[in-house]
Coordinates of C-alpha atoms in Angstrom, one line a residue:
M1 CA 1.7 -35.8 -19.2
L2 CA -1.4 -33.4 -18.9
R3 CA -3.6 -33.0 -16.3
L4 CA -7.7 -32.7 -16.7
I5 CA -9.2 -30.7 -13.9
T6 CA -13.0 -30.8 -13.9
L7 CA -15.4 -29.2 -12.2
I8 CA -19.0 -31.0 -11.7
D9 CA -21.6 -30.1 -9.5
G10 CA -19.4 -28.0 -7.4
T11 CA -16.7 -31.2 -7.0
L12 CA -13.3 -30.8 -8.3
R13 CA -12.3 -33.8 -9.6
A14 CA -8.2 -34.6 -11.9
A15 CA -7.1 -37.1 -13.8
D16 CA -3.5 -37.7 -16.1
L17 CA -4.0 -37.8 -19.9
A18 CA -1.7 -39.6 -22.0
D19 CA -0.9 -39.2 -25.5
G20 CA -4.2 -40.0 -27.5
T21 CA -8.3 -38.9 -28.2
Y22 CA -10.6 -38.4 -26.0
I23 CA -14.6 -38.6 -26.5
I24 CA -16.4 -35.7 -24.7
G25 CA -20.1 -36.3 -23.6
R26 CA -23.2 -38.5 -22.0
G27 CA -22.2 -41.3 -23.8
M28 CA -21.7 -44.6 -22.0
A29 CA -19.0 -44.9 -24.7
C30 CA -17.3 -41.8 -24.3
K31 CA -13.8 -41.5 -22.1
I32 CA -15.0 -38.5 -20.5
R33 CA -18.5 -38.9 -19.3
L34 CA -20.7 -36.3 -18.5
N35 CA -24.3 -37.7 -17.7
F36 CA -25.8 -34.4 -17.5
P37 CA -28.9 -33.1 -19.8
D38 CA -26.8 -30.3 -21.1
V39 CA -24.5 -32.9 -22.8
S40 CA -25.0 -34.6 -26.1
E41 CA -24.3 -38.3 -26.8
R42 CA -21.0 -37.2 -28.4
H43 CA -20.5 -33.7 -27.5
A44 CA -16.6 -33.0 -28.1
I45 CA -13.2 -34.2 -28.8
L46 CA -10.1 -33.8 -26.7
T47 CA -6.5 -34.6 -28.8
V48 CA -3.7 -34.9 -26.6
R49 CA -0.2 -34.7 -28.4
D50 CA 3.1 -33.6 -27.2
G51 CA 2.1 -31.8 -24.2
K52 CA -0.6 -30.0 -26.2
A53 CA -4.2 -30.0 -26.3
M54 CA -6.8 -29.4 -28.8
V55 CA -10.2 -29.4 -28.5
E56 CA -13.3 -29.7 -31.1
D57 CA -16.8 -29.6 -30.8
L58 CA -18.7 -32.5 -32.9
H59 CA -21.7 -30.5 -33.8
S60 CA -23.5 -30.2 -30.0
A61 CA -27.0 -29.2 -29.3
N62 CA -25.6 -26.5 -26.4
G63 CA -22.0 -25.6 -28.4
T64 CA -18.9 -25.8 -26.7
F65 CA -17.4 -22.9 -25.4
V66 CA -13.3 -21.7 -24.8
N67 CA -13.1 -19.2 -22.3
G68 CA -16.9 -18.3 -22.9
E69 CA -16.6 -18.0 -26.8
E70 CA -18.5 -20.7 -28.4
I71 CA -16.4 -22.6 -30.9
D72 CA -16.9 -23.7 -34.7
T73 CA -13.5 -24.8 -35.7
P74 CA -10.8 -26.8 -33.7
V75 CA -9.1 -24.7 -30.5
Y76 CA -5.5 -25.3 -29.2
L77 CA -5.8 -24.9 -25.4
D78 CA -3.0 -22.7 -23.7
S79 CA -2.3 -22.6 -20.1
G80 CA -5.7 -21.6 -18.0
M81 CA -8.3 -21.9 -20.5
V82 CA -11.2 -23.1 -19.2
I83 CA -13.5 -25.6 -21.9
Q84 CA -17.3 -25.5 -20.7
I85 CA -20.1 -27.9 -22.0
G86 CA -23.0 -27.5 -20.4
S87 CA -22.8 -26.8 -16.4
T88 CA -19.4 -28.5 -16.5
M89 CA -16.3 -26.9 -16.7
L90 CA -12.7 -28.5 -17.9
R91 CA -9.2 -27.4 -17.9
V92 CA -6.2 -28.5 -18.9
S93 CA -3.0 -28.3 -17.2
D94 CA 0.6 -29.8 -17.0
S95 CA 0.6 -32.6 -14.4
D96 CA 4.0 -31.4 -13.5
E97 CA 3.4 -27.5 -12.2
E98 CA -0.3 -29.3 -11.0
D99 CA 2.3 -31.3 -8.2
R100 CA 4.7 -28.4 -7.9
K101 CA 1.4 -26.2 -7.1
G102 CA 0.1 -29.3 -4.4
R103 CA 3.7 -29.8 -2.6
E104 CA 3.6 -25.5 -2.2
A105 CA 0.1 -25.6 -0.7
A106 CA 0.9 -28.4 1.4
P107 CA 1.8 -27.2 5.0
S108 CA 4.4 -28.1 6.8
E109 CA 4.5 -29.5 9.9
P110 CA 1.9 -28.2 12.6
A111 CA 3.2 -24.5 13.9
R112 CA 3.8 -24.2 17.2
E113 CA 1.8 -22.7 19.7
A114 CA 1.6 -18.8 20.2
G115 CA 4.3 -18.8 22.8
G116 CA 6.8 -17.6 20.6
G117 CA 6.5 -15.0 18.0
E118 CA 7.8 -16.7 15.3
G119 CA 5.6 -20.0 16.1
A120 CA 2.3 -17.7 15.4
H121 CA 3.9 -16.2 12.4
D122 CA 4.4 -19.3 10.7
A123 CA 0.8 -20.3 11.4
E124 CA -0.6 -17.3 10.1
D125 CA 2.0 -17.9 6.6
E126 CA 0.3 -21.3 6.2
A127 CA -3.1 -20.1 6.4
S128 CA -2.7 -17.5 4.4
N129 CA -1.2 -19.8 1.8
A130 CA -3.7 -22.5 2.2
A131 CA -6.5 -19.5 1.5
A132 CA -4.1 -18.4 -1.6
K133 CA -4.1 -21.7 -3.3
D134 CA -7.9 -21.9 -3.4
P135 CA -9.0 -24.3 -6.0
M136 CA -12.1 -22.9 -7.3
R137 CA -10.0 -19.7 -7.7
G138 CA -9.2 -20.6 -11.2
I139 CA -12.7 -21.4 -12.2
R140 CA -13.6 -18.1 -10.4
R141 CA -11.3 -16.0 -12.2
E142 CA -12.5 -17.6 -15.7
V143 CA -15.7 -16.7 -15.2
Q144 CA -14.6 -13.2 -13.7
Q145 CA -13.3 -12.5 -17.1
Q146 CA -16.0 -13.9 -19.6
I147 CA -18.2 -11.5 -17.7
Q148 CA -16.1 -8.9 -17.8
R149 CA -15.4 -9.1 -21.6
E150 CA -19.8 -9.1 -22.4
L151 CA -19.4 -5.7 -20.1
L152 CA -16.6 -4.2 -22.3
K153 CA -19.1 -5.3 -25.5
R154 CA -22.4 -3.6 -24.0
M155 CA -20.9 -0.4 -21.7
D156 CA -19.3 2.1 -24.3
M157 CA -17.2 3.7 -22.0
K158 CA -16.0 6.3 -24.5
R159 CA -19.2 7.2 -25.8
L160 CA -20.4 7.6 -22.1
T161 CA -17.3 9.8 -21.3
A162 CA -17.7 12.3 -24.3
Q163 CA -21.1 12.8 -23.2
G164 CA -20.0 13.7 -19.9
A165 CA -20.6 11.1 -17.7
D166 CA -19.3 11.8 -14.5
T167 CA -18.1 8.8 -12.2
E168 CA -21.0 8.4 -10.0
T169 CA -23.3 7.8 -13.4
L170 CA -20.7 5.4 -14.9
E171 CA -20.5 3.2 -11.9
E172 CA -24.1 2.9 -11.8
T173 CA -24.1 2.6 -15.6
A174 CA -21.8 -1.0 -14.9
K175 CA -23.2 -2.1 -12.1
E176 CA -26.8 -2.6 -13.7
K177 CA -24.8 -3.9 -16.6
I178 CA -23.2 -6.5 -14.9
R179 CA -26.6 -7.6 -12.5
Q180 CA -27.9 -7.9 -16.3
I181 CA -25.2 -10.2 -17.2
V182 CA -24.7 -12.0 -14.4
G183 CA -28.5 -12.6 -14.0
E184 CA -28.5 -14.4 -17.2
V185 CA -25.5 -16.2 -16.6
V186 CA -27.7 -17.7 -13.8
S187 CA -30.9 -18.3 -15.4
N188 CA -29.0 -20.3 -18.6
G189 CA -27.3 -22.8 -15.5
R190 CA -23.8 -21.9 -16.6
L191 CA -22.7 -20.2 -13.3
P192 CA -20.8 -23.2 -11.8
A193 CA -22.0 -24.6 -8.5
G194 CA -19.9 -22.7 -5.6
I195 CA -19.9 -19.6 -7.0
D196 CA -21.4 -16.9 -5.1
P197 CA -23.7 -14.4 -7.8
V198 CA -23.6 -11.3 -5.8
R199 CA -20.3 -11.6 -4.8
L200 CA -19.3 -12.3 -8.7
E201 CA -20.6 -9.0 -9.3
D202 CA -18.9 -6.6 -6.7
D203 CA -15.8 -8.6 -8.1
V204 CA -16.1 -7.8 -11.6
F205 CA -17.5 -4.3 -11.0
N206 CA -14.1 -3.4 -8.6
E207 CA -12.4 -4.8 -11.4
A208 CA -13.5 -2.9 -14.2
M209 CA -14.5 1.0 -12.1
R210 CA -12.5 0.3 -8.9
L211 CA -9.0 -1.1 -7.9
G212 CA -9.9 -4.7 -8.5
P213 CA -9.2 -7.1 -5.8
L214 CA -7.6 -4.4 -3.4
E215 CA -10.8 -3.0 -2.5
D216 CA -11.6 -5.6 0.4
L217 CA -8.0 -4.6 1.8
L218 CA -8.0 -1.3 1.5
T219 CA -11.5 -1.1 3.7
D220 CA -10.1 -3.5 5.8
E221 CA -9.0 -1.5 8.8
T222 CA -6.6 -4.0 10.3
V223 CA -4.0 -4.1 7.2
S224 CA -1.3 -0.8 7.3
E225 CA 0.4 -1.8 4.3
I226 CA -0.4 -3.7 1.0
M227 CA 2.5 -5.3 -1.2
V228 CA 1.5 -6.6 -4.6
N229 CA 4.7 -8.4 -6.1
G230 CA 2.9 -9.5 -9.6
P231 CA -0.5 -10.6 -9.9
E232 CA -0.6 -14.0 -8.4
K233 CA 1.2 -12.7 -4.9
V234 CA -0.3 -9.6 -2.9
Y235 CA 1.4 -9.6 1.2
V236 CA -0.7 -7.6 3.7
E237 CA 0.9 -6.3 6.8
R238 CA -1.1 -6.5 10.0
N239 CA 0.4 -5.6 13.4
G240 CA 3.3 -4.7 12.4
K241 CA 4.1 -8.2 10.4
I242 CA 3.7 -9.3 7.0
V243 CA 1.4 -12.3 5.7
L244 CA 0.5 -13.1 2.3
S245 CA -2.7 -12.7 1.4
D246 CA -5.8 -14.4 -0.5
C247 CA -6.3 -11.8 -3.1
Q248 CA -5.1 -11.8 -6.5
F249 CA -5.1 -10.3 -9.7
T250 CA -6.4 -11.9 -13.2
D251 CA -2.7 -11.0 -15.1
D252 CA -0.3 -8.2 -15.8
A253 CA -2.8 -6.3 -17.6
S254 CA -5.0 -6.3 -14.6
V255 CA -2.0 -5.0 -12.0
N256 CA -1.2 -2.3 -14.9
S257 CA -4.8 -1.6 -15.5
V258 CA -5.4 -0.7 -11.2
I259 CA -2.0 1.3 -11.5
E260 CA -3.5 3.7 -14.6
R261 CA -6.8 4.2 -12.6
I262 CA -4.3 5.6 -9.3
V263 CA -2.3 7.8 -11.2
S264 CA -4.3 8.8 -14.2
P265 CA -6.6 11.7 -11.6
L266 CA -3.3 12.5 -10.3
G267 CA -1.8 13.4 -14.1
R268 CA 1.0 11.2 -14.1
R269 CA 1.7 8.6 -16.2
I270 CA 3.4 5.5 -16.1
D271 CA 4.9 3.6 -19.0
E272 CA 8.1 2.1 -20.5
S273 CA 9.7 5.2 -20.5
Q274 CA 9.0 6.3 -16.7
P275 CA 8.2 2.6 -15.3
Y276 CA 7.9 4.1 -12.0
V277 CA 5.5 6.2 -10.0
D278 CA 5.1 7.9 -6.7
A279 CA 0.9 8.7 -6.2
R280 CA -1.7 8.7 -3.9
L281 CA -5.3 7.2 -3.6
P282 CA -8.1 10.0 -2.4
D283 CA -7.7 9.5 1.5
G284 CA -4.1 10.4 1.4
S285 CA -2.8 6.8 1.5
R286 CA 0.7 7.0 -0.3
V287 CA 1.0 4.4 -3.7
N288 CA 4.3 3.2 -5.3
A289 CA 4.4 1.4 -8.6
I290 CA 7.0 -0.3 -11.1
I291 CA 6.7 -2.0 -14.0
P292 CA 8.5 -4.1 -16.3
P293 CA 11.5 -4.3 -18.2
L294 CA 12.4 -2.6 -14.4
S295 CA 10.0 -5.0 -12.0
L296 CA 11.6 -8.5 -13.3
S297 CA 8.6 -9.7 -11.2
G298 CA 5.8 -8.1 -13.1
P299 CA 3.7 -4.9 -12.2
T300 CA 4.4 -3.9 -8.2
I301 CA 2.3 -2.0 -6.5
T302 CA 3.2 -0.5 -2.7
I303 CA 0.2 1.4 -0.9
R304 CA 0.9 3.0 2.7
K305 CA -2.4 2.5 4.2
F306 CA -3.6 5.6 6.2
S307 CA -5.8 5.3 9.0
S308 CA -9.3 7.1 8.5
K309 CA -9.2 8.4 12.0
A310 CA -6.4 10.9 12.4
L311 CA -4.4 9.4 15.5
T312 CA -4.0 11.8 18.3
A313 CA -1.3 12.2 21.0
E314 CA -3.8 10.1 23.3
D315 CA -3.7 7.3 20.8
F316 CA 0.3 7.0 20.9
I317 CA 0.2 6.8 24.3
H318 CA -2.1 4.0 24.4
F319 CA -0.3 1.9 21.8
G320 CA 3.1 2.9 24.0
T321 CA 4.4 4.8 21.6
W322 CA 5.2 7.5 23.8
T323 CA 4.4 9.2 27.3
H324 CA 2.4 11.9 28.3
N325 CA 5.2 13.9 29.3
A326 CA 7.0 13.2 26.3
A327 CA 3.6 14.1 24.6
E328 CA 3.3 17.7 26.5
F329 CA 7.2 18.6 26.0
M330 CA 6.5 18.2 22.2
K331 CA 3.7 20.3 22.0
L332 CA 5.3 22.3 23.9
C333 CA 8.1 22.7 21.0
V334 CA 5.9 23.2 18.7
I335 CA 4.0 26.3 20.4
L336 CA 7.5 27.6 21.1
R337 CA 8.1 27.5 17.1
K338 CA 10.9 25.4 17.3
N339 CA 12.4 23.8 14.2
I340 CA 11.3 19.9 14.7
I341 CA 13.1 17.0 12.4
V342 CA 11.5 13.9 12.6
A343 CA 13.9 10.7 11.7
G344 CA 13.5 7.0 11.1
G345 CA 13.8 4.2 8.8
T346 CA 11.3 2.7 6.5
G347 CA 7.4 2.0 7.7
S348 CA 8.5 3.6 11.2
G349 CA 5.8 6.0 11.2
K350 CA 7.8 9.2 10.4
T351 CA 5.0 11.0 8.2
T352 CA 1.9 10.0 10.9
L353 CA 4.3 11.2 13.6
L354 CA 4.5 14.7 11.4
N355 CA 0.9 14.8 10.7
L356 CA 0.2 14.6 14.8
L357 CA 3.0 17.5 15.3
S358 CA 1.4 19.4 13.4
G359 CA -2.2 19.6 15.3
F360 CA -0.6 21.2 18.3
I361 CA 0.1 24.2 15.5
P362 CA -2.3 27.4 16.6
H363 CA -5.2 27.5 14.2
N364 CA -4.6 31.5 13.6
E365 CA -1.4 30.5 11.5
R366 CA -0.3 30.1 8.2
I367 CA 0.9 27.0 7.1
I368 CA 2.5 25.7 3.9
T369 CA 3.0 21.9 2.7
V370 CA 5.3 20.7 0.4
E371 CA 5.3 16.9 -0.7
D372 CA 6.0 14.9 -3.5
A373 CA 2.9 13.2 -2.6
A374 CA 0.6 15.0 -1.3
E375 CA -0.1 12.8 2.0
L376 CA -0.5 15.5 4.8
R377 CA -3.7 15.5 6.2
L378 CA -4.1 19.1 8.7
Q379 CA -6.9 20.1 10.6
Q380 CA -6.2 24.0 10.7
P381 CA -8.3 26.2 8.4
H382 CA -4.9 28.3 6.5
V383 CA -3.2 25.7 5.0
I384 CA -2.2 25.6 1.4
R385 CA -1.1 22.4 -0.4
L386 CA 2.0 22.2 -2.5
E387 CA 2.6 18.6 -4.9
A388 CA 5.6 18.1 -6.8
R389 CA 5.2 17.3 -10.5
P390 CA 7.4 15.0 -12.3
P391 CA 8.5 15.6 -16.1
N392 CA 6.0 15.0 -18.9
I393 CA 6.4 12.6 -21.6
E394 CA 9.1 14.9 -23.5
G395 CA 11.2 14.6 -20.2
K396 CA 10.2 18.9 -19.1
G397 CA 8.1 20.5 -16.9
A398 CA 8.8 18.8 -13.7
V399 CA 8.5 21.1 -10.4
T400 CA 11.3 19.4 -7.9
I401 CA 10.5 19.5 -4.0
R402 CA 13.4 22.1 -4.2
D403 CA 11.6 24.4 -6.4
L404 CA 8.5 24.4 -4.0
V405 CA 10.7 25.2 -0.8
K406 CA 12.0 28.3 -2.5
N407 CA 8.3 29.7 -4.0
C408 CA 6.7 28.5 -0.6
L409 CA 9.3 31.7 1.1
R410 CA 7.6 34.1 -1.0
M411 CA 4.1 32.8 0.0
R412 CA 4.2 34.7 3.7
P413 CA 4.1 31.4 5.9
D414 CA 4.3 31.2 9.4
R415 CA 4.9 27.5 9.2
I416 CA 6.7 25.0 6.1
I417 CA 6.2 22.0 6.7
V418 CA 8.0 19.5 4.2
G419 CA 6.9 16.2 3.9
E420 CA 10.5 14.5 3.5
C421 CA 13.7 16.0 2.5
R422 CA 15.6 13.4 0.6
G423 CA 18.0 15.8 -1.4
G424 CA 19.1 19.3 -2.1
E425 CA 15.6 20.7 -0.8
A426 CA 17.5 20.1 2.6
L427 CA 19.7 23.4 1.8
D428 CA 16.8 25.2 0.7
M429 CA 15.1 24.2 4.3
L430 CA 17.8 25.2 6.6
Q431 CA 17.9 28.0 4.9
A432 CA 14.2 29.3 5.7
M433 CA 14.9 27.8 9.3
N434 CA 18.0 30.6 9.9
T435 CA 15.7 33.3 8.1
G436 CA 13.1 33.7 10.5
H437 CA 10.7 30.8 9.5
D438 CA 10.6 29.1 13.1
G439 CA 8.6 26.4 13.6
S440 CA 9.3 24.5 10.4
L441 CA 8.8 20.6 10.6
T442 CA 10.0 18.1 8.2
T443 CA 11.3 14.2 8.4
V444 CA 14.6 12.8 6.9
H445 CA 15.6 8.8 6.7
A446 CA 18.1 8.1 9.4
N447 CA 19.4 5.4 11.7
S448 CA 19.7 7.9 14.8
P449 CA 19.5 11.6 15.7
R450 CA 23.3 11.4 15.1
D451 CA 23.1 10.0 12.5
V452 CA 20.7 13.4 11.4
I453 CA 23.2 15.3 10.8
S454 CA 25.1 13.9 9.0
R455 CA 22.4 12.5 6.2
L456 CA 21.9 16.5 6.5
E457 CA 25.4 17.5 5.5
T458 CA 24.8 14.9 2.4
M459 CA 22.0 16.4 1.1
V460 CA 23.0 20.0 1.0
L461 CA 26.3 18.7 -0.8
M462 CA 23.6 17.4 -3.3
S463 CA 22.2 20.9 -3.7
G464 CA 25.4 21.7 -5.9
M465 CA 26.7 23.5 -3.6
E466 CA 30.2 23.4 -2.7
L467 CA 30.6 24.1 1.0
P468 CA 33.0 23.5 3.3
S469 CA 31.9 21.1 6.5
R470 CA 32.1 23.8 8.6
A471 CA 29.8 25.9 7.1
I472 CA 27.1 23.3 6.7
R473 CA 27.3 22.4 10.0
E474 CA 27.0 25.9 11.5
Q475 CA 23.6 25.9 8.9
I476 CA 22.7 22.9 10.9
A477 CA 23.2 23.8 14.9
S478 CA 21.8 26.9 14.2
A479 CA 18.5 25.9 12.5
V480 CA 17.3 22.2 13.5
D481 CA 16.2 22.3 17.6
I482 CA 14.4 19.4 18.3
V483 CA 15.3 15.6 16.7
I484 CA 12.4 12.6 17.2
H485 CA 13.7 9.6 16.3
E486 CA 11.5 6.7 15.4
S487 CA 11.4 3.0 15.2
R488 CA 9.5 0.0 14.2
L489 CA 10.8 -2.7 16.7
S490 CA 11.6 -6.4 15.6
D491 CA 8.0 -6.9 17.1
G492 CA 6.4 -4.8 14.7
S493 CA 5.6 -2.1 17.1
R494 CA 6.6 1.6 16.6
K495 CA 8.1 4.0 19.3
V496 CA 9.8 7.5 19.8
V497 CA 13.2 5.7 20.8
A498 CA 14.8 9.3 21.2
I499 CA 14.1 13.1 21.7
S500 CA 16.9 15.4 21.6
E501 CA 17.9 18.6 21.3
V502 CA 20.8 20.2 19.1
T503 CA 22.5 22.7 21.8
G504 CA 25.2 24.3 19.7
L505 CA 28.6 23.4 17.9
E506 CA 31.7 22.8 19.5
G507 CA 34.8 23.2 17.3
N508 CA 33.6 21.4 14.3
Q509 CA 31.1 18.5 15.8
I510 CA 27.6 19.4 16.6
V511 CA 26.3 18.8 20.0
M512 CA 23.4 17.0 21.1
Q513 CA 21.4 15.6 24.4
D514 CA 19.2 13.3 24.8
I515 CA 15.5 14.8 26.3
F516 CA 13.7 11.5 26.5
S517 CA 15.0 7.8 25.6
F518 CA 13.7 4.4 25.3
K519 CA 15.9 1.7 27.2
Q520 CA 14.9 -2.3 26.0
T521 CA 14.7 -4.3 28.9
G522 CA 14.0 -7.5 27.2
V523 CA 11.8 -9.6 25.3
G524 CA 7.9 -10.9 26.6
Q525 CA 5.6 -13.5 25.6
N526 CA 5.1 -13.9 21.3
G527 CA 8.3 -11.7 20.9
K528 CA 7.1 -8.3 22.3
I529 CA 9.5 -6.0 23.4
L530 CA 9.7 -4.5 26.5
G531 CA 11.5 -1.5 27.8
D532 CA 10.9 2.4 29.5
F533 CA 10.6 5.8 27.7
R534 CA 11.8 7.8 30.1
P535 CA 13.3 11.3 30.8
T536 CA 17.2 11.3 30.8
G537 CA 17.6 13.9 33.3
A538 CA 18.7 16.6 31.1
I539 CA 17.1 20.0 30.8
P540 CA 16.5 21.5 27.6
T541 CA 18.8 24.7 27.4
W542 CA 15.4 26.9 26.7
Y543 CA 13.8 26.0 29.6
D544 CA 15.0 29.0 31.9
Q545 CA 13.2 31.0 29.2
L546 CA 9.8 29.3 30.0
P547 CA 8.9 31.9 32.6
G548 CA 9.2 34.9 30.4
R549 CA 7.1 33.7 27.6
G550 CA 4.3 32.9 30.2
I551 CA 4.4 29.3 29.9
V552 CA 4.6 27.3 33.4
C553 CA 6.5 24.0 33.1
E554 CA 7.4 22.0 36.2
A555 CA 10.7 20.5 36.1
A556 CA 9.3 17.1 37.0
M557 CA 9.0 16.1 33.5
F558 CA 12.2 16.2 32.7
D559 CA 13.3 14.0 36.0
P560 CA 13.8 10.3 35.3
A561 CA 12.8 9.3 39.2
S562 CA 9.5 11.1 38.9
T563 CA 6.6 9.5 37.8
Q564 CA 4.4 12.7 38.1
E565 CA 2.3 13.7 34.5
V566 CA 3.3 17.3 34.1
K567 CA 1.0 19.6 31.9
V568 CA 2.3 22.9 30.0
L569 CA 0.2 25.4 31.3
R570 CA 0.1 29.2 29.5
K571 CA -0.5 32.0 31.5

């Protein structure tokens, strides 16, 4: 059985339709009666047969519109099509599907008060689901589609681009055209009640010229990650927790359009032959997109947002990521040109921490960054940024991270920063660290400082060089000085859980010692992780060399019983 959903004067009404013929109009004999001046006595006829519906205009005075187009012949209605008769909107859908959506939208038992983190999280999910099932959403989307189609008719993008119009000119032209179209819809009385014309203009503009529904999420400072799982489901991460947002796309084509808008300026592509891509937004936010046939959920976008404000060591202390003494110790390591690896899992904050550490590099040094998609934002004046390039449509022309690491050795770097080692480039990075390029920084995916060693061994073997395990470990022990391990805990917080020094090689085993470590002591209210990040009592093997380098650092920095905040000074 089909169901007719009608929007009359801003009020939604629903009625089940059995097989039969339904006259629509303002006459008393009409089965679907719309008593409005802009509706004819017998305006249109709706026929329902075997779960399918067809609408036909009955030579009405003001016409019958389906998806914004006036009809003069019978039109079969597919799911989601909207009929407009005067100022009234109608939509026919499967009643079983509507009931299922209603059950999905209905909240379960009330969530518990925020005494346990899980209950509070459930409450957020229910609120988000309720917003996502807004009954006006379908009507708004249909109106938005109609205006977008009219915009394409009035605005010749290819001609404007050929004439050399810049982005700003195109956007201003689009805004003016959209304003005109929405004004016409409002003056003709065809804008359904409950739809804000100003918001409608913004939505259409964002869909046509920018990143559509994602624009609001990108400007929301509380959102750290955006996950588009097809057009209907957009999740966001807030305060370390993932919740469903009320943002939706029109269809798969709308999501694909946004992906194209992101990757095209970077010279990258996504299509059936290359159905996934890594890219970045102008602000440095990391983007990954994957489309069918690889993604069975429809076009999928994952955006790791970067804060518009660069985080400082003091911010990390305020957030509880580390302590004052740990920050001073890492600053000391960077100044002493120690080779540092930042390790952790996905979303643990490795790149953010790498950005912070790079800020300790003196401003008189030449820095070269190598990344798959350029994300690092260094503040020093002498920075060269290199970005890898994927293969072209013929599968040629690729420039890998490994190629760039080799090339930057010929560019007279004082420091080399590799955004992430994930393959054979690890060998070249170790070689650089061992051949005079001290002070290099990189990140690695690993579960612990000890796992970093195993991961580096594996990645060196991925380079194709069949080196014995002993030789690889000698390279690692000689090249790597400090490993920082960062983790995202169960409460969503990100913390540095260990700062370890690689002290050398004994036999076939690389020896490491933790200088600072995080010890969990319990779980507080709302699931918050409690613990202390303190020195272990171990002193770096190179501590005795500091006076000769003109650096003063009190040993209290490494005393687990001390609460003194130590400041590193240079004579």
